[in-house]
Coordinates of C-alpha atoms (C1' of nucleotides) in Angstrom, one line a residue:
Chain B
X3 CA 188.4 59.0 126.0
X4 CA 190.7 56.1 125.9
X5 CA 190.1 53.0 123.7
X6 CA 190.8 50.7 125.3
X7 CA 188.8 48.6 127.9
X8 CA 191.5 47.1 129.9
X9 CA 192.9 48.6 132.7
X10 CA 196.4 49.5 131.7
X11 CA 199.2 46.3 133.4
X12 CA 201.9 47.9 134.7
X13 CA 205.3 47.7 132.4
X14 CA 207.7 44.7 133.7
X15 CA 210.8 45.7 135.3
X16 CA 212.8 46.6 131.9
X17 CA 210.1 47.9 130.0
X18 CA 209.9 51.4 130.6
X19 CA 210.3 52.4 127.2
X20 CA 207.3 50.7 125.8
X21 CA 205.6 53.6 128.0
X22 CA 207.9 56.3 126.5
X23 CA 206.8 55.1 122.9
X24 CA 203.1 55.4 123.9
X25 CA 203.6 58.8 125.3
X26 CA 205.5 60.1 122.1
X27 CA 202.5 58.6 120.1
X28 CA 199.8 59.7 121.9
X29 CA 201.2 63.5 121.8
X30 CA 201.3 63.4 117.8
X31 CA 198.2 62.1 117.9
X32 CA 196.8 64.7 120.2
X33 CA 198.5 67.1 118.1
X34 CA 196.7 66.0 115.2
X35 CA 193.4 65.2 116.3
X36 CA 192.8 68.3 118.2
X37 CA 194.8 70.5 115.4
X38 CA 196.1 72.9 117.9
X39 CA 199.1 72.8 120.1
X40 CA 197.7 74.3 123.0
X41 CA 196.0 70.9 123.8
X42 CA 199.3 69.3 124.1
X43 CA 199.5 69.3 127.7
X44 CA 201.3 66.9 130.0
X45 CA 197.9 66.4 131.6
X46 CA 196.2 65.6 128.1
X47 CA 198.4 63.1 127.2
X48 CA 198.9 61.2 130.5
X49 CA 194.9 61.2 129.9
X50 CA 194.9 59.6 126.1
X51 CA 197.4 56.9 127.6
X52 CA 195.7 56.0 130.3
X53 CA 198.0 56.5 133.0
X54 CA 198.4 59.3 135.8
X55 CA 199.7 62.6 135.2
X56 CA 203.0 62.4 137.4
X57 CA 203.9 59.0 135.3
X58 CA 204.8 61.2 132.2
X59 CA 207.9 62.5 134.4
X60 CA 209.2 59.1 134.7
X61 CA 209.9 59.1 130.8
X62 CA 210.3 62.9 130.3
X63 CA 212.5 65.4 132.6
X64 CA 210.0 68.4 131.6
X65 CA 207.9 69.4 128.8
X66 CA 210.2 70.8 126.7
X67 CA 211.5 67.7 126.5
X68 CA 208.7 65.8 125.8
X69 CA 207.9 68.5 123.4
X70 CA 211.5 68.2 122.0
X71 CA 210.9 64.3 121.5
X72 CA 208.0 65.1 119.4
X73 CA 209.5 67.6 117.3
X74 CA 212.4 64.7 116.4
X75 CA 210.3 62.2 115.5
X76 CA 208.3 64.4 112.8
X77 CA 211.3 65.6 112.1
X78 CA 212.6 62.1 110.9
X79 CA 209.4 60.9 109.4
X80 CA 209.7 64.6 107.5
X81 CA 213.1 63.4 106.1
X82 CA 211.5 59.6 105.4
X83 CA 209.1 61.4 103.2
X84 CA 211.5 63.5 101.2
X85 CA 213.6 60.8 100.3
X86 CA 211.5 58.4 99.3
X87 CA 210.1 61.2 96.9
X88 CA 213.2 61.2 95.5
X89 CA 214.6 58.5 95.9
X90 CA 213.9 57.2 92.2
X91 CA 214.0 60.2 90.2
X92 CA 217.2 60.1 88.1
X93 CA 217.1 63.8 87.1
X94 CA 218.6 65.7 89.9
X95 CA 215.7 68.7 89.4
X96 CA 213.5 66.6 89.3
X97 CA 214.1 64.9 92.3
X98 CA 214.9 67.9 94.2
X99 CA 211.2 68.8 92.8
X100 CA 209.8 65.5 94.1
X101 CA 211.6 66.4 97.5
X102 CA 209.7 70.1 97.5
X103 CA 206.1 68.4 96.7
X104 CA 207.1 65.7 99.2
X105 CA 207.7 68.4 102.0
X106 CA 204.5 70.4 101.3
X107 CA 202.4 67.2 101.4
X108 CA 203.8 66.2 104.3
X109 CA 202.9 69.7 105.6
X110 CA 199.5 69.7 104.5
X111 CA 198.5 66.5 105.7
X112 CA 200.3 66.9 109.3
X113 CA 199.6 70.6 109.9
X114 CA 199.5 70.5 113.1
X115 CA 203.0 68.3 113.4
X116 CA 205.0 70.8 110.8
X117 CA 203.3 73.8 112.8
X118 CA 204.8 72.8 116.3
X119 CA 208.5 72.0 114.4
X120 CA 208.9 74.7 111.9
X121 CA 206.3 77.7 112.0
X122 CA 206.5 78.4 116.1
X123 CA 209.4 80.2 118.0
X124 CA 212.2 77.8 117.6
X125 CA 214.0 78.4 121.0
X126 CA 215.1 74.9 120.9
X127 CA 217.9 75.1 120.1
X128 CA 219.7 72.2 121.5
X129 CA 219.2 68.3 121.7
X130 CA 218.5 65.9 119.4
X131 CA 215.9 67.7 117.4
X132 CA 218.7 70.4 115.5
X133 CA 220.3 67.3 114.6
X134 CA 217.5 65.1 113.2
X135 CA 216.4 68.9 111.2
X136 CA 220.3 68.8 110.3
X137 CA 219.9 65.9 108.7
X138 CA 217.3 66.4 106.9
X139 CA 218.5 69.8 105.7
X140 CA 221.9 67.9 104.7
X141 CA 219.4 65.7 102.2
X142 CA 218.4 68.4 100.9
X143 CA 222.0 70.3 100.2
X144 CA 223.4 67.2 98.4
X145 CA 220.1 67.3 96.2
X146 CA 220.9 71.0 95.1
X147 CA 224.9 69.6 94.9
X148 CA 223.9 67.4 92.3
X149 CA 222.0 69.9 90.6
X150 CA 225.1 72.1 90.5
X151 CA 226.6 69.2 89.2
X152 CA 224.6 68.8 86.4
X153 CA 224.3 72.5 85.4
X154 CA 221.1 73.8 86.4
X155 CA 222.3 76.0 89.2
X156 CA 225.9 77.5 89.1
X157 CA 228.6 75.2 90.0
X158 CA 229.9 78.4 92.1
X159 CA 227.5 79.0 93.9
X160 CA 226.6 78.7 98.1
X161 CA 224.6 74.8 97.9
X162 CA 223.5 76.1 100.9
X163 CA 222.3 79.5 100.3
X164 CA 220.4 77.9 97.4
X165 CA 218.6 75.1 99.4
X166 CA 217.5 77.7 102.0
X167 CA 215.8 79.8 99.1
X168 CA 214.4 77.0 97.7
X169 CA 213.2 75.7 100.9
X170 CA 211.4 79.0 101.9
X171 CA 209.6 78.4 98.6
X172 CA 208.4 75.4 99.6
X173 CA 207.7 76.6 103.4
X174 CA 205.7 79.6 101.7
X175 CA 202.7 77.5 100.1
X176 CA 203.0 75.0 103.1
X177 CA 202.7 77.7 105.9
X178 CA 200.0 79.8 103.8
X179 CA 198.1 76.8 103.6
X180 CA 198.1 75.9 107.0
X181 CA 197.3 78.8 108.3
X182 CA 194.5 80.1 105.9
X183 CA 193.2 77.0 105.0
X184 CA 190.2 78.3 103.0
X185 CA 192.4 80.4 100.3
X186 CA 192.2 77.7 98.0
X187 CA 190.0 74.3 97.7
X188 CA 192.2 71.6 98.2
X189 CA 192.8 70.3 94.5
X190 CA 194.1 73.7 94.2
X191 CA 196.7 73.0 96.9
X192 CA 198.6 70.5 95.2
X193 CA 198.6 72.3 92.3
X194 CA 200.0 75.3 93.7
X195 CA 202.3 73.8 95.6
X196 CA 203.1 72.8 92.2
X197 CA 203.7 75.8 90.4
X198 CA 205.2 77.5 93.5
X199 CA 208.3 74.9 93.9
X200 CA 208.6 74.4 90.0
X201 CA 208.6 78.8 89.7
X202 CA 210.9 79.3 92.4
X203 CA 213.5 76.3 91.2
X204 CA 213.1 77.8 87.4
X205 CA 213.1 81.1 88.5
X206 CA 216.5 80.6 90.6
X207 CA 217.9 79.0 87.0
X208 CA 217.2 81.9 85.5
X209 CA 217.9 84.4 87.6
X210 CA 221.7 83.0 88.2
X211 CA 221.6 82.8 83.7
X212 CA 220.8 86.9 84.1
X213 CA 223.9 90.1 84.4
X214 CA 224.0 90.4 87.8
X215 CA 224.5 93.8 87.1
X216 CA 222.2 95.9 89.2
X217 CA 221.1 98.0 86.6
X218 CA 217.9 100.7 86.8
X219 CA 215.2 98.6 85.6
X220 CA 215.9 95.4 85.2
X221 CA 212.7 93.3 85.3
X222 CA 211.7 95.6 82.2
X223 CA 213.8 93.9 80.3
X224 CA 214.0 90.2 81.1
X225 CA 210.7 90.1 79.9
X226 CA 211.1 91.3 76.6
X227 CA 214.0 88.8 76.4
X228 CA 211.6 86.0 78.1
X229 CA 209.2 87.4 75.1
X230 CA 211.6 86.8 72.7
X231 CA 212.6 83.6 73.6
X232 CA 210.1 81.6 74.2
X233 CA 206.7 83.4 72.8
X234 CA 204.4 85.3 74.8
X235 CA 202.7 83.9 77.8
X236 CA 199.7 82.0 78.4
X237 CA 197.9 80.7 81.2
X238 CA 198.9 76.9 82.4
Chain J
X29 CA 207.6 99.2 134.0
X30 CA 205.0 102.6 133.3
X31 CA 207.0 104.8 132.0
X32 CA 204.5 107.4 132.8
X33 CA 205.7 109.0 136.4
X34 CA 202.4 111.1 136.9
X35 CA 199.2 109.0 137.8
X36 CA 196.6 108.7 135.4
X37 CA 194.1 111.0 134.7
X38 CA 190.4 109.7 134.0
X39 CA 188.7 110.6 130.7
X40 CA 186.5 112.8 130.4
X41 CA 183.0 112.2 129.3
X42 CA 183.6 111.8 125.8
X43 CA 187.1 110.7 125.6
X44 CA 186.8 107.3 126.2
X45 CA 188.2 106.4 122.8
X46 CA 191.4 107.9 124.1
X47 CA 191.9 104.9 126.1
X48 CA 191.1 103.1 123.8
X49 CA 193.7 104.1 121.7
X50 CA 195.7 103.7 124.4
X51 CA 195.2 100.5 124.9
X52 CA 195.5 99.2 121.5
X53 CA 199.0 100.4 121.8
X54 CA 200.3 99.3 124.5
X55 CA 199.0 95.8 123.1
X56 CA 201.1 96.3 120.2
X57 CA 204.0 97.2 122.0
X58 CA 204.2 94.7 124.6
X59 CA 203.8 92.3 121.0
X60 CA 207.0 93.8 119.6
X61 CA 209.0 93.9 123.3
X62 CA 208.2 91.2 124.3
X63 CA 208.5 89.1 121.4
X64 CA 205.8 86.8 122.0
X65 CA 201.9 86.6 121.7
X66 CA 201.2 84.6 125.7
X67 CA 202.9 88.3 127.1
X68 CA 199.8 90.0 125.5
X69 CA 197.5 89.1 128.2
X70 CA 194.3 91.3 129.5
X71 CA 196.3 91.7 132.4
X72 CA 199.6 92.7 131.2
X73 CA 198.0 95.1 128.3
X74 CA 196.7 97.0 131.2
X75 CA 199.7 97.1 133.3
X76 CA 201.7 98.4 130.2
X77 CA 198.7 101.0 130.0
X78 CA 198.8 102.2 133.7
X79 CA 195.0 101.1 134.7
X80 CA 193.3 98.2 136.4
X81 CA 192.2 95.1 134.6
X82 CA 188.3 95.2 134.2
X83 CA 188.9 98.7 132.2
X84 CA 189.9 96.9 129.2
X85 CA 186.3 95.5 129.3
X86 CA 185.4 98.7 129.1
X87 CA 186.4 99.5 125.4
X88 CA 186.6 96.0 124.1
X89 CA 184.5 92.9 124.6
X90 CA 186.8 90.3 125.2
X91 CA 190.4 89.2 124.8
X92 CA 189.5 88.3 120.8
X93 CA 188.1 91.9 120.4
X94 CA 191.1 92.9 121.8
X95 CA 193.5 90.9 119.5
X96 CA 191.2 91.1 116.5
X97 CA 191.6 95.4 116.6
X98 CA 195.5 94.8 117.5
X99 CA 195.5 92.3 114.0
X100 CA 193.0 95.1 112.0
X101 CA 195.7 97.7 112.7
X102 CA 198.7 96.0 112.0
X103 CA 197.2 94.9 108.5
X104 CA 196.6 99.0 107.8
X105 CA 199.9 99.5 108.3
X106 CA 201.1 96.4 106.6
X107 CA 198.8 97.5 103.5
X108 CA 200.2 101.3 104.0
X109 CA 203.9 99.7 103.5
X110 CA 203.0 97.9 100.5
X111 CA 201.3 101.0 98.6
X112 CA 204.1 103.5 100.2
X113 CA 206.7 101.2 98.5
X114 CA 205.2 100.6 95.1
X115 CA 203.5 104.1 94.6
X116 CA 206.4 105.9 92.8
X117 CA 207.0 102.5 90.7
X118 CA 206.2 103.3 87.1
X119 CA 207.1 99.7 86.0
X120 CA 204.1 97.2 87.2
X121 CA 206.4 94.2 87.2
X122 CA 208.7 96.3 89.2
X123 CA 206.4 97.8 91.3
X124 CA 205.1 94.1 92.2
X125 CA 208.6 93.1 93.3
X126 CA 208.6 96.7 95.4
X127 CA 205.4 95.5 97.1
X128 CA 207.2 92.1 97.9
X129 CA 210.0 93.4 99.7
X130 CA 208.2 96.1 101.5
X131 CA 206.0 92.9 102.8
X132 CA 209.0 91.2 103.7
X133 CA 210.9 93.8 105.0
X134 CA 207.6 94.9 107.4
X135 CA 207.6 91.0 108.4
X136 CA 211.0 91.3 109.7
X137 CA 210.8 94.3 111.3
X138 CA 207.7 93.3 113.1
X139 CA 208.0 89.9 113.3
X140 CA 205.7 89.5 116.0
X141 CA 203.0 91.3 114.8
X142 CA 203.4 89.7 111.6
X143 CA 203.3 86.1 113.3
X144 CA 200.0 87.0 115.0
X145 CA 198.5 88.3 112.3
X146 CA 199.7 85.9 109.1
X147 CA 201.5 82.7 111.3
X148 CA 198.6 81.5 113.7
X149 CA 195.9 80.0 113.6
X150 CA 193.1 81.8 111.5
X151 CA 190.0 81.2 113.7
X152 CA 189.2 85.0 113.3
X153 CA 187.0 84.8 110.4
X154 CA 185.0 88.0 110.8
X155 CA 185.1 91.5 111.9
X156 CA 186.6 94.0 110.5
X157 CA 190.1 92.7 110.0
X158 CA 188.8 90.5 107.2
X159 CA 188.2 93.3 105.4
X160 CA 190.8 95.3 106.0
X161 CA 193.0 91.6 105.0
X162 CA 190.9 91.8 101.9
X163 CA 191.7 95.6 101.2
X164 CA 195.8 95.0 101.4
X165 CA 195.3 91.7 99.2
X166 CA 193.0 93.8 96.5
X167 CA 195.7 96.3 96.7
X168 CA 198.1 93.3 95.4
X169 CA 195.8 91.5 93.1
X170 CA 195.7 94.9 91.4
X171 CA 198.7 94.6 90.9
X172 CA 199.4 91.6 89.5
X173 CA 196.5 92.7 87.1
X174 CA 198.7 95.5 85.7
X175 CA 201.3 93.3 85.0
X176 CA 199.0 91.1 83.5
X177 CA 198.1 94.1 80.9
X178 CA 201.5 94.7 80.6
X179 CA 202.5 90.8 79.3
X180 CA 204.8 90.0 82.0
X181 CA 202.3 87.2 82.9
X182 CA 199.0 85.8 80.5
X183 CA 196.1 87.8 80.3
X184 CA 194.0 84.9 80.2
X185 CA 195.3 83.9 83.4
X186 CA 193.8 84.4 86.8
X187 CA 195.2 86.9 88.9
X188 CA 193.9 86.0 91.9
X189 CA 195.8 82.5 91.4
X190 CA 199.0 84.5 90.9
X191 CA 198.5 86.8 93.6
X192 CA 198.6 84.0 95.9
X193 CA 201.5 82.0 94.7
X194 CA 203.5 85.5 94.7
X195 CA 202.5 85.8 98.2
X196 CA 203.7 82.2 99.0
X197 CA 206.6 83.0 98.3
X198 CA 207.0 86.7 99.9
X199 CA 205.5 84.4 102.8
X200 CA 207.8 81.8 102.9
X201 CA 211.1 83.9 103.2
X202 CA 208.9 86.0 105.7
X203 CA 207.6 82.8 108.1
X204 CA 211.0 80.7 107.5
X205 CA 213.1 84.0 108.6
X206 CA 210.5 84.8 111.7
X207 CA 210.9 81.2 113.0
X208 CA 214.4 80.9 112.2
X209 CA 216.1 84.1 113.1
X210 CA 219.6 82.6 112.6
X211 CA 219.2 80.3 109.7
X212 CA 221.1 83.8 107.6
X213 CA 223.4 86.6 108.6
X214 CA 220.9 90.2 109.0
X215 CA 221.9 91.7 106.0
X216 CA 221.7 88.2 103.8
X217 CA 218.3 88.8 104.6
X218 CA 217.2 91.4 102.4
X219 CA 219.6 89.4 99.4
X220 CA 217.6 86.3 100.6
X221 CA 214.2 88.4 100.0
X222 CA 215.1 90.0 97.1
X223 CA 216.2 86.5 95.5
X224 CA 212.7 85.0 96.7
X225 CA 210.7 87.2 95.3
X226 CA 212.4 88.0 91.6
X227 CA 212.8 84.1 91.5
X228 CA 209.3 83.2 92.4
X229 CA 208.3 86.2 90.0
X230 CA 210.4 85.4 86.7
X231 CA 210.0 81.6 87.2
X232 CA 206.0 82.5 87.0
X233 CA 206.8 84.3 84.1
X234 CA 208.8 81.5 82.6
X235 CA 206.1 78.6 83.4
X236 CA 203.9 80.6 81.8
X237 CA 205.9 80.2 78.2
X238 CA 206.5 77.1 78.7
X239 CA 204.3 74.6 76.7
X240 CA 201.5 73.2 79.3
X241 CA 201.9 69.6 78.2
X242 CA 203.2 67.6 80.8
X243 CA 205.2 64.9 79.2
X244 CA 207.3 62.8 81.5
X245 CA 210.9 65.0 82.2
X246 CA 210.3 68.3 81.1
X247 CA 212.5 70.0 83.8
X248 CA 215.9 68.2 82.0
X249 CA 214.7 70.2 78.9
X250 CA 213.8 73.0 80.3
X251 CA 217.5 73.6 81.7
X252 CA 219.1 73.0 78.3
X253 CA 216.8 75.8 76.7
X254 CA 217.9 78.0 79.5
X255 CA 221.6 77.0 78.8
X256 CA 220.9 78.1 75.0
X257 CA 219.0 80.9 75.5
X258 CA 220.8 82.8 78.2
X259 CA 224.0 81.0 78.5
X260 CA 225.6 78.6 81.4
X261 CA 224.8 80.1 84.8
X262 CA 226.7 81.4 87.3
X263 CA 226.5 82.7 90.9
X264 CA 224.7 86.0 91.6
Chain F
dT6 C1' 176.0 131.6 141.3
dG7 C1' 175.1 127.5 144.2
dT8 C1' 173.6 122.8 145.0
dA9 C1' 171.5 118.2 144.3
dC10 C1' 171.8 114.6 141.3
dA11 C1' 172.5 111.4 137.3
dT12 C1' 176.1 109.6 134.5
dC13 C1' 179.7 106.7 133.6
dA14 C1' 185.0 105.9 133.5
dG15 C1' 187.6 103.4 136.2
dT16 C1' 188.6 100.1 140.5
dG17 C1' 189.6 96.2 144.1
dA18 C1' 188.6 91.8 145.1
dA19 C1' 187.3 87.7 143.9
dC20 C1' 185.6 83.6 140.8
dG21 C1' 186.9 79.2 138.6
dC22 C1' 190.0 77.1 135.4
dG23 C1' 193.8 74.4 133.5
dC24 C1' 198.3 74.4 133.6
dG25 C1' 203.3 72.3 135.0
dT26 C1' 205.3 70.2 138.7
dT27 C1' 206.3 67.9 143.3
dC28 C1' 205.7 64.8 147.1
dA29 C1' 205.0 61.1 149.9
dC30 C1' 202.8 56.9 148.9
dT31 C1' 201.6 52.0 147.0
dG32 C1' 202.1 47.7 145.4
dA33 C1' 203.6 44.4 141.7
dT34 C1' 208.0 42.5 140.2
dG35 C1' 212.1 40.2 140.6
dT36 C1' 215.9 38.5 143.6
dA37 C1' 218.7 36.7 147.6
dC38 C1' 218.8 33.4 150.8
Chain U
dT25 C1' 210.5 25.2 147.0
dG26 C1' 209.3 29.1 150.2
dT27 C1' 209.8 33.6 152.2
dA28 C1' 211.7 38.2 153.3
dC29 C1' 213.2 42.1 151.1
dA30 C1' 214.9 45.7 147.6
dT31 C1' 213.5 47.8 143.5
dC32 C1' 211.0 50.8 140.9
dA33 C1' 206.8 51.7 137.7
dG34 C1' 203.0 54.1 138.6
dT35 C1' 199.6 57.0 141.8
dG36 C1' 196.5 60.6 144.5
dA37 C1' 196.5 64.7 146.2
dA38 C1' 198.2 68.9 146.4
dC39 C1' 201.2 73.2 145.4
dG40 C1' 201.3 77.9 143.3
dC41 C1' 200.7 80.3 139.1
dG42 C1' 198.7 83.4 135.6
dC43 C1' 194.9 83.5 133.0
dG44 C1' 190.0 85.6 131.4
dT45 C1' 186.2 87.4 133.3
dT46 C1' 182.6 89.3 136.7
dC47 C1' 180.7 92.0 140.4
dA48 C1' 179.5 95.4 143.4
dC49 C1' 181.7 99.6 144.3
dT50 C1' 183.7 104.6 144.0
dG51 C1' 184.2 109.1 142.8
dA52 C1' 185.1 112.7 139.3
dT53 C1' 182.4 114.9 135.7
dG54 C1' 178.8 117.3 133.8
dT55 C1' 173.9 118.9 134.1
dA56 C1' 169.2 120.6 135.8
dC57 C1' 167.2 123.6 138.6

DNA sequence: TGTACATCAGTGAACGCGCGTTCACTGATGTAC
DNA sequence: TGTACATCAGTGAACGCGCGTTCACTGATGTAC
């Protein structure tokens, strides 16, 4: 199972983390080579290291918190990926665009990593994993602020309450994806990850340019207005 | 835990399917008590049930059989939901958006069920809950076709392609609510749906007029034609 | 109407498994003298 | 420089647990005569 040959050397008298680092790794990995969380076990990973089973508790109080550990670090390489999307898009919708294709990548090519952190029961709810997702969901809030800024959303409206609907957007096409893989080829993905983030942050513009009076039948009319507007539609 | 105080009686000859039913049942409700899929073990189904283990062998094969029949009937009922909500619709586009919340809504009132059925893993790719999965997705396709006739969204376009970024994002407010019960407030819930779905539904609408060509920035255009067409926007 | 018998719904006890976790231990590493 | 010792990273074996599943069985039900 293991690669390599030697027999593992014992970490010198301050190097306990190195260990640590090589647990952490070899549980992603696990998690992604395998595809399936169950064969995350403290047992399975002490295996890939190379090291006996009781030596994980020496770096790790339980498995939750080994578990936890995980969830931080794909938490933060999550957040890497979403800024660096962004990072060199002037226009604020388009960058918030580039974070939403960014996050759905991400998601598609770690599947099992973004399954474990945001599509099972999230009892953790303490440590250093809320803050890491806080972070990340804070990135995410300014990019919407700036697109208040500049007039796309309303300047009155809740940045947050915005960022979550976009976000479940974005979740949408990821979590479909990963859990019925064969809906679509995988060209397809992109693209409809595509369409997905680009309706729903459209579709937010518009719907905050609509009355928000709650009239009978609304959506009867929007698209006779849509109609008049900008022609009739056509497949794209 | 029974709640039945008289023992058991035993089938008679014929009645086996009784049990069966039983069973079933009691596997749906330990789902939605318990609020989690390990609880719904062989062994615990039969506690719940009031019978000894090896009977559950009796009327289905295996644990899969088991779970695959609990799945089947939660997708009838999801499916019934759907149709029950959209049947007295006249509008299509309107009746689409019915469908959607009645998905969402079902989600969050059985969020277990809906997890185990649309959230894990989907190794089950046979039996008879593929079909009935197919069945409640026809039902949908259907009616994205009528507002296909109806010009809320291209004729020439494919519904099936629709159908599935519409369900994205009925899925994504659906999954991101499951797994994050207190990301929201219980009755921003059903705003947070409704806001979803009309955003992911009009922003289809709206790609769809918009000319295919993807020149570099199109989304800092896109906002001033909003702006002229509808007006600045403002919170809803 | 009465009795022997086949059927089959349901049972009690046990199987092997992998899990998380604990315990007393080993032995290399570094330090004090 | 050499040696006794404290430290602590890592180990082997075992614990109890709940799981899915199997097996030989029991005993009520219905039927044949």
């Amino acid at each position: 199972m293991t690669s390599t040959t030697a027999p593992r050397r014992r970490a010198r008298r301050g190097e306990g983390a190195a260990l640590r680092a090589e647990i952490l790794t070899a549980a992603r990995t696990l998690l992604a080579e395998t595809g399936s969380d169950d064969a995350v076990s403290i047992r399975a990973v002490a295996e890939r290291v190379g090291v006996s089973t009781p030596s994980i508790y020496l770096h790790f109080a339980d498995k939750d918190a080994l578990i936890d550990a995980v969830c931080e670090s794909v938490f933060a390489d999550l957040d890497a990926a979403m800024e660096q999307a962004a990072q060199t898009v002037p226009d604020p919708f388009e960058a918030l665009k580039q974070r939403g294709l960014a996050y759905v990548l991400f998601a598609l090519s770690n599947p099992e990593q973004y399954r474990i952190v945001l599509m099972s029961r999230a009892k953790r709810t303490d440590g250093a994993t809320d803050v890491l997702a806080h972070a990340m969901y804070q990135h995410f809030v300014d990019g919407v602020r700036l697109c208040q800024e500049a007039g796309v959303f309303a300047r009155d409206a809740d940045p947050v309450a915005i960022s979550t609907s976009l976000w479940a957007a974005a979740h949408g096409v990821a979590a479909l994806l990963i859990s019925h893989p064969g809906l679509v080829t995988e060209e397809q993905q992109l693209a409809m990850a595509d369409q997905g983030i680009s309706a729903a942050g459209l579709g937010l513009a518009l719907l905050q340019r609509l009355p928000a009076d709650p009239s009978a039948e609304p959506c009867e009319d929007i698209v006779g207005v849509l109609d008049a507007a900008f022609g009739p539609p056509s497949a794209g």
